[in-house]
């Protein structure tokens, strides 16, 4: 089922002031619709022409744009729209996007939406990012085929239907958040039994994380309460009768365990720095490569393997077989190193050692011995640990886990900075 979709919008021409209808894209998934992604880069997406006077210009519509290859979600804020209105619109589109992505493909960066002024602001942000990343991109990468002639307006097929099942489930979750009695809660569940499935639990969990990432602590607390109540129903226990106030009410949120500070932006840009790549190329032995991974922990990320494979392919395309062999050799060594230090048991041991370290020197030693702590996997592990500690009422552990998470991001940012 398609993720990208458009809506029929009622517009007013700024030149002749005549009203007219046009299809505008509201949600675009770049991998699914590379043609729309290219139209956005070209400045043609959501550009419409007035049928009365021929004036051409931007439609002024909101747009949520997801580019998984660069781990970015952008939202274009229309001009002259109140903040509360565009935030609600962005949140609803984000829920729809996440609900359309298979659970195993959902990543933490989805909750970090980059807000830009109008569609042109998103276009400029994407082009700036691509210019910044261009030296690291393999020359053999396939680019979208350019259009020979720029259209007056982008192609506007009939709006693709939103995922009905997911949309219904999202609406049911919102109804549960507003339920103010056990009877009402149970009635909603009876109408939507899929809420008691693994999919329903996953949706509620993901929505709670997204709300938390957006700084909406009241909503996140309400969704956590809904998820806990659904778990009780799933286990055959009745809904508690004292659902007062409603879970969406600020009073309910204040009674819930406080959440840690909002999740910061992604720790890295899913692209190896030139310094990391050069350190890899100059490694003369597995020990040298392990030392490079300590200095540049991005080499231990799963996505680094795919980037190195692309670099090897690019070297072959250029006829540089020697470079391709070197990259492939180091890629295999890194895979072995990643399996050795990045397994779940090793990661948990490293996290435990970090939490037990006493003093700055001890913490520095633990990080130096366990470079896996500076990867996304460690960030996720600490986030899960904090959530579990909060659920068990251990606020001290939850807050310390979050502070360690922030500290590791700071260390990682320092390593990622280019040396003068």
Coordinates of C-alpha atoms in Angstrom, one line a residue:
X1 CA 0.0 0.0 0.0
X2 CA 1.5 3.4 -1.0
X3 CA 2.7 5.7 1.7
X4 CA 2.9 8.9 -0.3
X5 CA -0.4 10.6 -1.0
X6 CA -1.9 13.9 -2.2
X7 CA -5.0 15.8 -1.3
X8 CA -7.4 18.0 -3.2
X9 CA -7.0 21.5 -1.9
X10 CA -9.0 24.7 -2.4
X11 CA -6.6 27.5 -3.4
X12 CA -6.9 31.2 -4.2
X13 CA -4.7 32.7 -6.9
X14 CA -2.6 35.5 -5.5
X15 CA -2.7 37.3 -8.9
X16 CA -6.3 37.3 -9.9
X17 CA -7.8 36.2 -6.6
X18 CA -9.9 33.5 -8.2
X19 CA -10.5 30.3 -6.3
X20 CA -9.5 26.9 -7.9
X21 CA -8.9 23.3 -6.8
X22 CA -5.6 21.5 -7.2
X23 CA -4.0 18.3 -6.1
X24 CA -1.1 18.9 -3.7
X25 CA 1.3 16.3 -2.2
X26 CA 1.0 16.1 1.6
X27 CA 3.2 13.1 2.4
X28 CA 6.1 12.0 0.3
X29 CA 8.3 8.9 0.9
X30 CA 11.5 9.4 -1.1
X31 CA 12.3 5.8 -1.6
X32 CA 8.8 5.0 -2.9
X33 CA 8.5 8.1 -5.1
X34 CA 11.9 9.2 -6.3
X35 CA 10.2 11.2 -9.0
X36 CA 8.5 13.3 -6.4
X37 CA 11.8 13.6 -4.4
X38 CA 13.5 14.9 -7.6
X39 CA 10.6 17.3 -8.2
X40 CA 11.1 18.7 -4.7
X41 CA 14.8 19.2 -5.4
X42 CA 13.9 20.9 -8.7
X43 CA 11.4 23.3 -7.0
X44 CA 8.5 21.8 -9.0
X45 CA 6.7 19.9 -6.2
X46 CA 3.4 21.4 -5.2
X47 CA 3.9 24.2 -7.8
X48 CA 0.5 24.9 -9.3
X49 CA -0.8 27.0 -12.1
X50 CA -4.0 29.1 -11.9
X51 CA -6.5 27.9 -14.6
X52 CA -8.0 31.4 -14.8
X53 CA -4.9 33.6 -15.4
X54 CA -2.1 31.2 -15.8
X55 CA -0.1 32.5 -12.7
X56 CA 2.2 29.8 -11.5
X57 CA 3.5 29.5 -7.9
X58 CA 3.7 27.4 -4.8
X59 CA 0.5 25.9 -3.4
X60 CA 1.4 26.8 0.1
X61 CA 0.5 23.3 1.4
X62 CA 2.1 21.5 4.3
X63 CA 4.4 18.6 3.4
X64 CA 6.0 15.8 5.4
X65 CA 9.0 14.4 3.5
X66 CA 10.8 11.2 4.5
X67 CA 14.2 10.3 3.1
X68 CA 15.4 7.0 4.8
X69 CA 18.7 7.1 2.9
X70 CA 19.8 10.2 4.8
X71 CA 17.8 9.4 7.9
X72 CA 15.8 12.6 7.8
X73 CA 12.2 13.7 8.1
X74 CA 11.3 17.2 7.1
X75 CA 8.1 19.2 7.6
X76 CA 7.3 22.2 5.5
X77 CA 5.3 24.8 7.5
X78 CA 2.8 26.7 5.3
X79 CA 2.9 30.5 5.6
X80 CA 0.5 32.3 7.9
X81 CA -0.5 29.2 9.9
X82 CA -0.7 29.2 13.7
X83 CA 1.9 27.1 15.4
X84 CA -0.6 24.9 17.2
X85 CA -2.3 24.2 13.9
X86 CA 0.9 23.2 11.9
X87 CA 2.2 21.2 14.9
X88 CA -1.0 19.1 15.0
X89 CA -0.8 18.6 11.2
X90 CA 2.8 17.6 11.4
X91 CA 2.1 15.1 14.2
X92 CA -0.8 13.5 12.4
X93 CA 1.2 13.1 9.2
X94 CA 4.1 11.7 11.3
X95 CA 1.8 9.1 12.9
X96 CA 0.6 8.1 9.5
X97 CA 4.1 7.8 8.1
X98 CA 5.3 5.7 11.1
X99 CA 2.2 3.5 11.0
X100 CA 3.0 2.8 7.3
X101 CA 6.5 1.6 8.0
X102 CA 7.1 -2.0 9.1
X103 CA 8.0 -2.2 12.7
X104 CA 11.4 -3.8 12.1
X105 CA 12.3 -0.8 9.8
X106 CA 11.3 2.0 12.2
X107 CA 14.3 3.9 13.5
X108 CA 14.7 6.5 16.4
X109 CA 15.4 9.3 13.9
X110 CA 11.8 9.2 12.8
X111 CA 10.8 11.2 15.9
X112 CA 13.2 14.0 15.1
X113 CA 11.4 16.1 12.5
X114 CA 13.3 19.0 10.9
X115 CA 10.9 21.9 10.5
X116 CA 11.4 24.3 7.6
X117 CA 9.5 27.3 6.3
X118 CA 7.4 26.2 3.3
X119 CA 8.3 23.6 0.8
X120 CA 11.1 25.7 -0.6
X121 CA 12.8 25.7 2.8
X122 CA 12.8 21.9 2.8
X123 CA 14.2 22.0 -0.7
X124 CA 17.1 24.2 0.3
X125 CA 17.8 22.1 3.4
X126 CA 18.0 18.9 1.3
X127 CA 20.3 20.6 -1.2
X128 CA 22.5 21.9 1.5
X129 CA 22.8 18.5 3.1
X130 CA 23.5 16.8 -0.3
X131 CA 26.3 19.3 -1.1
X132 CA 27.8 18.6 2.4
X133 CA 27.7 14.9 1.8
X134 CA 28.6 14.8 -1.8
X135 CA 32.4 14.1 -1.3
X136 CA 31.4 11.0 0.6
X137 CA 29.0 9.6 -1.9
X138 CA 30.2 6.9 -4.3
X139 CA 30.5 8.1 -7.8
X140 CA 28.8 5.0 -9.1
X141 CA 25.5 5.7 -7.3
X142 CA 22.5 5.8 -9.6
X143 CA 20.8 9.2 -9.7
X144 CA 17.2 9.8 -10.6
X145 CA 16.8 10.4 -14.3
X146 CA 16.3 14.2 -14.9
X147 CA 13.1 15.4 -16.7
X148 CA 13.8 16.8 -20.1
X149 CA 11.3 19.6 -19.7
X150 CA 10.1 21.2 -16.5
X151 CA 6.4 20.9 -16.1
X152 CA 4.2 23.8 -15.2
X153 CA 2.8 21.7 -12.4
X154 CA 3.8 18.3 -11.0
X155 CA 1.8 15.3 -12.0
X156 CA -1.2 15.0 -9.8
X157 CA -2.7 11.5 -9.9
X158 CA -5.7 10.8 -7.9
X159 CA -4.9 10.9 -4.1
X160 CA -3.6 7.6 -2.9
X161 CA -5.7 6.1 -0.2
X162 CA -4.1 6.3 3.3
X163 CA -3.6 2.9 4.9
X164 CA -7.2 2.3 6.2
X165 CA -6.3 -0.3 8.8
X166 CA -3.5 1.8 10.3
X167 CA -5.7 5.0 10.2
X168 CA -8.5 3.2 11.9
X169 CA -6.1 1.9 14.6
X170 CA -4.7 5.4 15.1
X171 CA -8.2 6.8 15.5
X172 CA -9.0 4.1 18.0
X173 CA -5.9 4.9 20.1
X174 CA -6.9 8.6 20.1
X175 CA -10.3 7.5 21.4
X176 CA -8.7 5.5 24.2
X177 CA -6.7 8.5 25.2
X178 CA -9.9 10.5 25.6
X179 CA -11.8 7.7 27.4
X180 CA -12.9 8.8 30.9
X181 CA -14.3 5.6 32.3
X182 CA -13.5 1.8 32.3
X183 CA -16.8 1.1 30.5
X184 CA -16.0 3.5 27.7
X185 CA -12.4 2.2 27.4
X186 CA -13.6 -1.4 27.1
X187 CA -16.3 -0.4 24.6
X188 CA -13.7 1.1 22.3
X189 CA -11.5 -2.0 22.6
X190 CA -14.6 -4.2 21.8
X191 CA -15.1 -2.1 18.6
X192 CA -11.4 -2.4 17.7
X193 CA -10.1 -5.8 18.8
X194 CA -6.9 -5.3 16.8
X195 CA -5.8 -3.0 19.7
X196 CA -5.1 -6.2 21.7
X197 CA -2.8 -7.7 19.0
X198 CA 1.0 -7.3 18.8
X199 CA 0.4 -4.8 16.0
X200 CA -1.8 -2.7 18.3
X201 CA 0.7 -2.8 21.1
X202 CA 3.5 -1.8 18.7
X203 CA 1.5 1.2 17.4
X204 CA 0.8 2.5 20.9
X205 CA 4.4 2.1 21.9
X206 CA 5.6 3.9 18.8
X207 CA 3.1 6.7 19.2
X208 CA 4.3 7.2 22.8
X209 CA 7.9 7.4 21.7
X210 CA 7.1 9.9 19.0
X211 CA 5.1 12.1 21.4
X212 CA 8.0 11.9 23.9
X213 CA 10.5 12.8 21.2
X214 CA 8.4 15.8 20.2
X215 CA 8.5 17.0 23.8
X216 CA 4.7 16.2 24.4
X217 CA 5.2 14.7 27.8
X218 CA 1.5 14.8 28.7
X219 CA 0.5 12.8 25.5
X220 CA 3.4 10.4 26.0
X221 CA 2.4 9.7 29.6
X222 CA -1.3 9.2 28.5
X223 CA -0.2 6.7 25.8
X224 CA 1.9 4.8 28.2
X225 CA -1.1 4.5 30.5
X226 CA -3.2 3.3 27.6
X227 CA -0.6 0.7 26.7
X228 CA -0.5 -0.6 30.2
X229 CA -4.2 -0.8 30.4
X230 CA -4.3 -2.7 27.1
X231 CA -1.7 -5.1 28.5
X232 CA -4.0 -5.8 31.4
X233 CA -6.9 -6.6 29.1
X234 CA -4.7 -8.8 27.0
X235 CA -3.8 -10.7 30.2
X236 CA -7.5 -11.2 31.0
X237 CA -7.6 -8.6 33.8
X238 CA -10.4 -6.0 33.9
X239 CA -9.8 -2.3 33.3
X240 CA -9.3 -0.4 36.5
X241 CA -12.5 1.5 37.4
X242 CA -10.8 4.7 38.4
X243 CA -9.9 6.1 35.0
X244 CA -10.3 9.7 36.3
X245 CA -9.1 12.0 35.1
X246 CA -8.9 10.9 31.4
X247 CA -5.4 9.8 30.4
X248 CA -5.1 12.8 28.0
X249 CA -5.8 15.2 30.9
X250 CA -2.7 17.1 32.3
X251 CA -3.7 15.9 35.7
X252 CA -3.2 12.3 34.7
X253 CA 0.1 13.1 33.1
X254 CA 1.3 14.8 36.3
X255 CA 0.4 11.7 38.3
X256 CA 2.5 9.5 35.9
X257 CA 6.2 9.0 36.4
X258 CA 8.1 12.0 34.9
X259 CA 9.9 11.4 31.6
X260 CA 13.5 12.3 31.0
X261 CA 14.5 15.2 28.8
X262 CA 13.5 15.1 25.2
X263 CA 15.5 12.9 22.9
X264 CA 18.1 14.9 21.0
X265 CA 18.7 14.8 17.3
X266 CA 20.3 11.7 15.8
X267 CA 23.8 11.1 16.9
X268 CA 25.3 11.0 13.4
X269 CA 24.4 11.5 9.8
X270 CA 24.8 7.9 8.6
X271 CA 27.8 8.9 6.5
X272 CA 31.4 8.1 7.2
X273 CA 33.6 11.1 7.6
X274 CA 36.7 11.5 5.4
X275 CA 38.9 11.1 8.5
X276 CA 37.2 7.8 9.4
X277 CA 37.5 6.5 5.9
X278 CA 41.2 7.4 5.7
X279 CA 41.9 5.8 9.1
X280 CA 40.3 2.6 7.7
X281 CA 42.4 2.7 4.5
X282 CA 45.7 3.2 6.5
X283 CA 45.0 0.3 8.9
X284 CA 47.7 -2.3 8.2
X285 CA 46.4 -5.0 10.5
X286 CA 43.2 -6.0 12.4
X287 CA 44.7 -4.3 15.5
X288 CA 45.1 -1.1 13.6
X289 CA 41.5 -1.3 12.4
X290 CA 40.3 -1.9 16.0
X291 CA 42.2 1.2 17.0
X292 CA 40.6 3.1 14.1
X293 CA 37.2 2.0 15.4
X294 CA 38.0 3.3 18.8
X295 CA 38.9 6.7 17.3
X296 CA 36.0 6.6 14.8
X297 CA 33.1 4.5 16.3
X298 CA 31.0 5.2 13.2
X299 CA 33.0 2.3 11.7
X300 CA 31.1 0.0 14.0
X301 CA 27.7 1.1 12.8
X302 CA 25.6 -1.3 10.7
X303 CA 25.1 1.3 8.0
X304 CA 28.9 1.7 7.7
X305 CA 29.1 -1.7 6.1
X306 CA 26.7 -0.7 3.3
X307 CA 28.6 2.5 2.7
X308 CA 31.9 0.7 2.4
X309 CA 30.3 -1.8 0.0
X310 CA 29.2 1.2 -2.1
X311 CA 32.7 2.7 -2.0
X312 CA 34.2 -0.6 -3.1
X313 CA 31.7 -0.8 -6.0
X314 CA 32.6 2.8 -7.0
X315 CA 36.3 2.0 -7.0
X316 CA 35.6 -0.9 -9.3
X317 CA 33.6 1.3 -11.6
X318 CA 36.6 3.6 -11.8
X319 CA 38.9 0.7 -12.6
X320 CA 40.7 1.0 -9.2
X321 CA 40.7 -2.7 -8.3
X322 CA 43.4 -2.3 -5.7
X323 CA 41.4 0.2 -3.7
X324 CA 38.3 -2.0 -4.0
X325 CA 40.2 -5.0 -2.6
X326 CA 41.5 -3.0 0.3
X327 CA 38.1 -1.7 1.2
X328 CA 36.5 -5.2 0.9
X329 CA 39.3 -6.7 3.1
X330 CA 38.8 -4.0 5.8
X331 CA 35.0 -4.4 5.5
X332 CA 35.3 -8.1 6.3
X333 CA 37.6 -7.4 9.2
X334 CA 35.2 -4.8 10.5
X335 CA 32.3 -7.2 10.2
X336 CA 34.2 -9.7 12.5
X337 CA 35.0 -6.9 14.9
X338 CA 31.4 -5.7 14.9
X339 CA 30.2 -9.2 15.7
X340 CA 32.7 -9.6 18.5
X341 CA 32.2 -6.3 20.3
X342 CA 28.7 -5.4 19.1
X343 CA 26.7 -8.5 20.2
X344 CA 23.8 -8.0 22.5
X345 CA 25.6 -9.6 25.4
X346 CA 28.7 -7.5 24.9
X347 CA 26.7 -4.3 24.5
X348 CA 24.8 -5.0 27.8
X349 CA 28.1 -5.7 29.6
X350 CA 29.5 -2.4 28.2
X351 CA 26.4 -0.5 29.3
X352 CA 26.6 -2.1 32.8
X353 CA 30.3 -1.2 33.1
X354 CA 29.5 2.4 32.2
X355 CA 26.8 2.7 34.7
X356 CA 29.0 1.2 37.4
X357 CA 32.1 3.3 36.6
X358 CA 32.9 5.7 39.4
X359 CA 34.5 9.0 38.4
X360 CA 35.4 10.6 35.1
X361 CA 38.6 8.7 34.6
X362 CA 36.8 5.3 35.1
X363 CA 34.1 6.4 32.7
X364 CA 36.8 7.4 30.1
X365 CA 38.5 4.0 30.5
X366 CA 35.2 2.1 30.0
X367 CA 34.4 4.1 26.8
X368 CA 38.0 3.6 25.5
X369 CA 37.7 -0.2 26.1
X370 CA 34.1 -0.4 24.6
X371 CA 33.8 1.8 21.5
X372 CA 30.4 0.2 20.9
X373 CA 29.1 2.6 23.6
X374 CA 29.5 5.4 21.0
X375 CA 27.1 3.9 18.5
X376 CA 23.3 4.1 18.0
X377 CA 22.9 0.6 19.5
X378 CA 24.1 1.9 22.8
X379 CA 21.8 4.9 22.6
X380 CA 18.9 2.6 22.1
X381 CA 20.0 0.3 24.9
X382 CA 20.3 3.2 27.4
X383 CA 16.9 4.6 26.3
X384 CA 15.3 1.2 26.9
X385 CA 17.0 0.9 30.2
X386 CA 15.7 4.3 31.3
X387 CA 12.2 3.4 30.2
X388 CA 12.3 0.1 32.1
X389 CA 13.6 1.8 35.2
X390 CA 10.9 4.4 35.1
X391 CA 8.3 1.7 34.8
X392 CA 9.6 0.1 37.9
X393 CA 9.8 3.4 39.8
X394 CA 13.6 3.7 39.9
X395 CA 13.9 7.3 38.9
X396 CA 17.5 7.6 40.0
X397 CA 18.6 4.8 37.6
X398 CA 16.4 6.3 34.8
X399 CA 17.9 9.8 35.1
X400 CA 21.4 8.4 35.3
X401 CA 20.9 6.3 32.2
X402 CA 19.6 9.4 30.3
X403 CA 22.5 11.5 31.5
X404 CA 25.0 8.8 30.4
X405 CA 23.2 8.8 27.0
X406 CA 23.7 12.6 26.7
X407 CA 27.3 12.3 27.7
X408 CA 28.0 9.6 25.1
X409 CA 26.5 11.8 22.4
X410 CA 28.7 14.7 23.5
X411 CA 31.8 12.4 23.3
X412 CA 30.7 11.2 19.9
X413 CA 30.1 14.7 18.6
X414 CA 33.6 15.6 19.7
X415 CA 35.1 12.7 17.8
X416 CA 33.1 13.5 14.7
X417 CA 34.4 17.1 14.6
X418 CA 37.1 17.5 11.9
X419 CA 40.6 18.1 13.1
X420 CA 42.0 21.5 12.1

